[in-house]
mmCIF file of C-alpha atoms in Angstrom:
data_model
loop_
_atom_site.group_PDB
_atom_site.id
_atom_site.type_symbol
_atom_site.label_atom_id
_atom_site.label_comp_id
_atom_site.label_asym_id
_atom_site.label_seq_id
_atom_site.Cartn_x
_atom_site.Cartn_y
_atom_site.Cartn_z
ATOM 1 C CA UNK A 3 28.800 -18.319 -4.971
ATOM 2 C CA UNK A 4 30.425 -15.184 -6.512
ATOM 3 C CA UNK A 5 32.847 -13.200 -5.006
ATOM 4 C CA UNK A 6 32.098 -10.102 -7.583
ATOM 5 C CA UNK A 7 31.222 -7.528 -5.007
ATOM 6 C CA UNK A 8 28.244 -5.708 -6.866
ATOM 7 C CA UNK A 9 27.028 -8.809 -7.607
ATOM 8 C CA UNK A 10 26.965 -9.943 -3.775
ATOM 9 C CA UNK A 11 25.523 -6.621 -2.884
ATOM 10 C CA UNK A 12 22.500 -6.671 -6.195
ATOM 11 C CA UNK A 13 21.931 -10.324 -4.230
ATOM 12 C CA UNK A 14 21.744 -8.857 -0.383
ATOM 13 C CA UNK A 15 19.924 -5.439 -1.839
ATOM 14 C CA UNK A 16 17.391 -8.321 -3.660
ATOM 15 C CA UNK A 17 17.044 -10.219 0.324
ATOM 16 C CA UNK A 18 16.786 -7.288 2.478
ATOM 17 C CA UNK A 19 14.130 -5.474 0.469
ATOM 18 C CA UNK A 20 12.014 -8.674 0.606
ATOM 19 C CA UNK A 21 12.443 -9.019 3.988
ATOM 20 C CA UNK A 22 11.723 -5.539 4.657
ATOM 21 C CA UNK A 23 8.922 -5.295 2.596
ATOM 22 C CA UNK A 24 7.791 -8.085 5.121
ATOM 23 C CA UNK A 25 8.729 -6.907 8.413
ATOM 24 C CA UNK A 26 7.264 -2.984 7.132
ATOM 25 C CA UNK A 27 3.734 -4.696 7.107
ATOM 26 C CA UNK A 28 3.930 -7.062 10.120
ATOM 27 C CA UNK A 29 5.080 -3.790 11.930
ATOM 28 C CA UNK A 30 2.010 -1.814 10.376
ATOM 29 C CA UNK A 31 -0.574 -4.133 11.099
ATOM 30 C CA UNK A 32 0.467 -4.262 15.016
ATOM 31 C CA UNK A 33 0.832 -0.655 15.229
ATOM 32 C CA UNK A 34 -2.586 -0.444 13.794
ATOM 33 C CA UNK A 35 -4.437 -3.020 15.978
ATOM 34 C CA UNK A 36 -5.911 -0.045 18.107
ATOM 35 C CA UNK A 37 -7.350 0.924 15.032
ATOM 36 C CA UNK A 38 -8.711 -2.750 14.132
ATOM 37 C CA UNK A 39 -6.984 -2.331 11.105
ATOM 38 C CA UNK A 40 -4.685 -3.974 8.977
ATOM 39 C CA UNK A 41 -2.162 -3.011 6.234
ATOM 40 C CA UNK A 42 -4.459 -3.920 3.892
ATOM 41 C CA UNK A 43 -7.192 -2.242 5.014
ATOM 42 C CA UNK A 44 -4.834 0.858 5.601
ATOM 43 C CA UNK A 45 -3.867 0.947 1.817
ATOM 44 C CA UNK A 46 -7.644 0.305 0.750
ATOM 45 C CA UNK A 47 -8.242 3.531 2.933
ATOM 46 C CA UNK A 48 -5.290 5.608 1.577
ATOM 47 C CA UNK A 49 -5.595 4.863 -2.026
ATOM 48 C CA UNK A 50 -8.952 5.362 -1.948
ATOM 49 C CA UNK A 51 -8.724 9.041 -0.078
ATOM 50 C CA UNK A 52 -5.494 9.832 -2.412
ATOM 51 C CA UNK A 53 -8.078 9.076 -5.476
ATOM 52 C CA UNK A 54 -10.405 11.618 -4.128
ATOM 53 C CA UNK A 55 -12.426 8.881 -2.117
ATOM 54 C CA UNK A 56 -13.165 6.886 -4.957
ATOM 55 C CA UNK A 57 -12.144 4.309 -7.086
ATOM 56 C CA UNK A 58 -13.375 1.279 -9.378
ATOM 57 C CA UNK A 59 -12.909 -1.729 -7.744
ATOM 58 C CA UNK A 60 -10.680 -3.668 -9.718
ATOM 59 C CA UNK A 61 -8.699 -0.869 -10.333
ATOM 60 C CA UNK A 62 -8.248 -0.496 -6.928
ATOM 61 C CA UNK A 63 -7.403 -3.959 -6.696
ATOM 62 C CA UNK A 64 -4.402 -3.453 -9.341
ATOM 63 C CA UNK A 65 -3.255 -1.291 -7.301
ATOM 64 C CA UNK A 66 -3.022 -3.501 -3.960
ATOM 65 C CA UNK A 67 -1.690 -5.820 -5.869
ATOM 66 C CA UNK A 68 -4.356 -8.572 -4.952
ATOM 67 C CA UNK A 69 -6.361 -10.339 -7.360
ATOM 68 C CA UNK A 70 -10.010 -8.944 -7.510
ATOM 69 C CA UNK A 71 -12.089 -11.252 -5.543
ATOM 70 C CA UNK A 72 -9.090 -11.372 -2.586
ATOM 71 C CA UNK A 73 -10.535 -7.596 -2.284
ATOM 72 C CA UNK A 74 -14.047 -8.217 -2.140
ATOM 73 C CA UNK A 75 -14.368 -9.690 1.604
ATOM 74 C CA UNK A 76 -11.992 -6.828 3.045
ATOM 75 C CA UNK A 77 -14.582 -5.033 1.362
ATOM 76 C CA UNK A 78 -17.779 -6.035 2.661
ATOM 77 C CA UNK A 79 -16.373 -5.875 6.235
ATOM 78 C CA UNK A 80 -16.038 -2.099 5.537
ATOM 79 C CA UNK A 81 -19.222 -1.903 3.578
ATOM 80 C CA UNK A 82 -20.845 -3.424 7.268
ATOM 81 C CA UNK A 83 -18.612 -1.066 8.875
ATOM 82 C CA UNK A 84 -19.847 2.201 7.445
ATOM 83 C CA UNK A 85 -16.065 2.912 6.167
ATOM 84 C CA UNK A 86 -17.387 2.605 2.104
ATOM 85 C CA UNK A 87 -19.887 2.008 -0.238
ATOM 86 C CA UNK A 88 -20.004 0.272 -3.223
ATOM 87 C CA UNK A 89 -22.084 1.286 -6.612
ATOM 88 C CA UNK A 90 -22.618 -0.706 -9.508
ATOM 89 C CA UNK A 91 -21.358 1.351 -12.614
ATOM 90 C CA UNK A 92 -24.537 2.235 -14.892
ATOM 91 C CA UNK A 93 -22.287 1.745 -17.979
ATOM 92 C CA UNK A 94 -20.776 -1.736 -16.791
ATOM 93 C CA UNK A 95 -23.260 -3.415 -14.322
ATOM 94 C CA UNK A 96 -20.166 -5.544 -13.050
ATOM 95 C CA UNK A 97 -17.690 -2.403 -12.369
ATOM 96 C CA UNK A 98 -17.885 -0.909 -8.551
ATOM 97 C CA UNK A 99 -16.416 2.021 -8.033
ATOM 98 C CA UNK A 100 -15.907 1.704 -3.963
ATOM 99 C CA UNK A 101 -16.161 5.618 -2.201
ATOM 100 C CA UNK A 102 -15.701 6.504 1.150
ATOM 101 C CA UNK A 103 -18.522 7.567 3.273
ATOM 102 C CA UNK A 104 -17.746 10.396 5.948
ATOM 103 C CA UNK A 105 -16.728 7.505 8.493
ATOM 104 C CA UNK A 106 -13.994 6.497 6.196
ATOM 105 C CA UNK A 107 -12.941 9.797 5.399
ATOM 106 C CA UNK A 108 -12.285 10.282 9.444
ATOM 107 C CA UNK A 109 -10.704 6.987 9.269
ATOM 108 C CA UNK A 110 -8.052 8.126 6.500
ATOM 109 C CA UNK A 111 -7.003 11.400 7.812
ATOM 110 C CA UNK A 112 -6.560 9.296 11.598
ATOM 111 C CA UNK A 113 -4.548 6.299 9.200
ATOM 112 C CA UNK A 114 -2.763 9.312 7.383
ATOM 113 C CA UNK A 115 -1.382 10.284 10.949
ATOM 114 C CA UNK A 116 -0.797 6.565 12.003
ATOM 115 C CA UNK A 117 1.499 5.955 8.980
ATOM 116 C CA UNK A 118 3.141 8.727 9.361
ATOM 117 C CA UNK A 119 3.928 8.444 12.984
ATOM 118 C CA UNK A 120 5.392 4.990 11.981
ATOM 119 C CA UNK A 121 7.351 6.272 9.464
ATOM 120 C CA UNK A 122 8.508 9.187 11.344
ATOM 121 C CA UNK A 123 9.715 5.798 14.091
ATOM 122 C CA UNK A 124 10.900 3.485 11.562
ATOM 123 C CA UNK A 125 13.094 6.034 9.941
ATOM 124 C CA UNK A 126 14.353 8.447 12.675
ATOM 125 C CA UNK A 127 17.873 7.358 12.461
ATOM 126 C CA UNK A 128 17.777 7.805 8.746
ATOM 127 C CA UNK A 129 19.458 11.354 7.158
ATOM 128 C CA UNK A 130 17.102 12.792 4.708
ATOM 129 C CA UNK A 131 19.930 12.567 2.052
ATOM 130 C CA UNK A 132 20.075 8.769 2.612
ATOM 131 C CA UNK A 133 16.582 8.800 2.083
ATOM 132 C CA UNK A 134 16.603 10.880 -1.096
ATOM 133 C CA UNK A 135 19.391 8.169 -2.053
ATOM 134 C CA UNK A 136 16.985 5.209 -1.231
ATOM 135 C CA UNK A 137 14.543 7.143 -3.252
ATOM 136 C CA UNK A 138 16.492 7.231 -5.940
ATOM 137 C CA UNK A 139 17.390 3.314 -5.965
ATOM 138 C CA UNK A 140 13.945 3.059 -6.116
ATOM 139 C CA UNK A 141 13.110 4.889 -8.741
ATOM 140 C CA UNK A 142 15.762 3.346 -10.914
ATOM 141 C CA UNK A 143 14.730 -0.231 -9.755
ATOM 142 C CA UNK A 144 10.903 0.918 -10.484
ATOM 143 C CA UNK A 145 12.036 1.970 -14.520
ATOM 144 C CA UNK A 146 14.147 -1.175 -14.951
ATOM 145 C CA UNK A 147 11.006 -3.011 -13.961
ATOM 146 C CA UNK A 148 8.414 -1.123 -15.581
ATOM 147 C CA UNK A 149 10.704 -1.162 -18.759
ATOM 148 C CA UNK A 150 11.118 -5.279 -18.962
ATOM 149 C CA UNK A 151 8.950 -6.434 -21.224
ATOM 150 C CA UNK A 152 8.824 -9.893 -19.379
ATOM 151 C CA UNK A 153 7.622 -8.430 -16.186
ATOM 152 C CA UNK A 154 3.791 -7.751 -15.259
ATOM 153 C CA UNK A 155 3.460 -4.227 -14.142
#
C-alpha cells in the first residue's frame, strides 16, 4: 500500500463514491415505498418528464444505464399501471418511444417533490459552497471519463 497521500485519497474518493452511490439508492427506494416505487422506477419517471414525457425506449435505457430488455418488465408494470404508454415507431417497427399518460405526469411532479425532500435531508449539513465544490469534482471526474477512449460512455 502507498503512503503518497493523493494517491490514498484518489483510492478512498474511488470507495466512498461507490458506496454512496449504493447507500443514495437503498435510501431512495425506502423513502419511496409509500409511493410503491423504486429508484428505478423514479428515474424512468424523471427522465422521462425532463424529456418532455417522452422518450425512445432504448434511449431511455442508455440513459438508466440498464441494458434494454432489463427495462422492459419495469415497463409493463407501468404500462398495467396507467403511469405510460408505449408506441411502436412507424419508421422503425422495433423502436418505442415510452410517454407518460396524465397519471404519470401526477406521479413525476409528486417524485419531483420526493427527491427533493430527500435531498434537501441527505444534504442539510452540507454548505452550498461544498456542494458547488463536489460539483465541480464531478464535473472534472465526468470529462476525464467521457474523454478516455477506453471507457464506454
Amino acid at each position: 500500500m502507498t503512503t503518497d497521500p493523493r494517491t490514498r485519497a484518489e483510492a478512498a474518493f474511488a470507495i466512498q463514491l461507490i458506496s454512496l452511490a449504493k447507500a443514495y439508492k437503498h435510501t431512495v427506494n425506502v423513502r419511496l415505498e409509500h409511493r410503491r416505487m423504486s429508484h428505478t422506477t423514479a428515474l424512468v419517471v424523471m427522465h422521462l418528464s425532463r424529456s418532455d414525457g417522452s422518450c425512445i425506449q432504448r434511449h431511455l435505457a442508455g440513459l438508466l444505464d440498464m441494458a434494454p430488455p432489463s427495462l422492459v418488465p419495469i415497463l409493463v408494470r407501468m404500462e398495467q399501471e396507467g403511469l405510460v404508454t408505449r408506441t411502436p415507431q412507424p419508421a422503425d417497427k422495433r423502436a418505442n418511444e415510452v410517454s407518460l399518460t396524465p397519471a404519470g405526469w401526477d406521479l413525476a411532479r409528486r417524485t419531483e417533490r420526493d427527491l427533493q425532500g430527500i435531498r434537501h435531508d441527505l444534504l442539510a449539513e452540507v454548505s452550498t459552497a461544498d456542494l458547488h465544490a463536489a460539483l465541480r469534482v464531478f464535473a472534472a471526474l465526468d470529462h476525464a471519463l467521457s474523454s478516455d477512449p477506453k471507457e464506454p460512455r
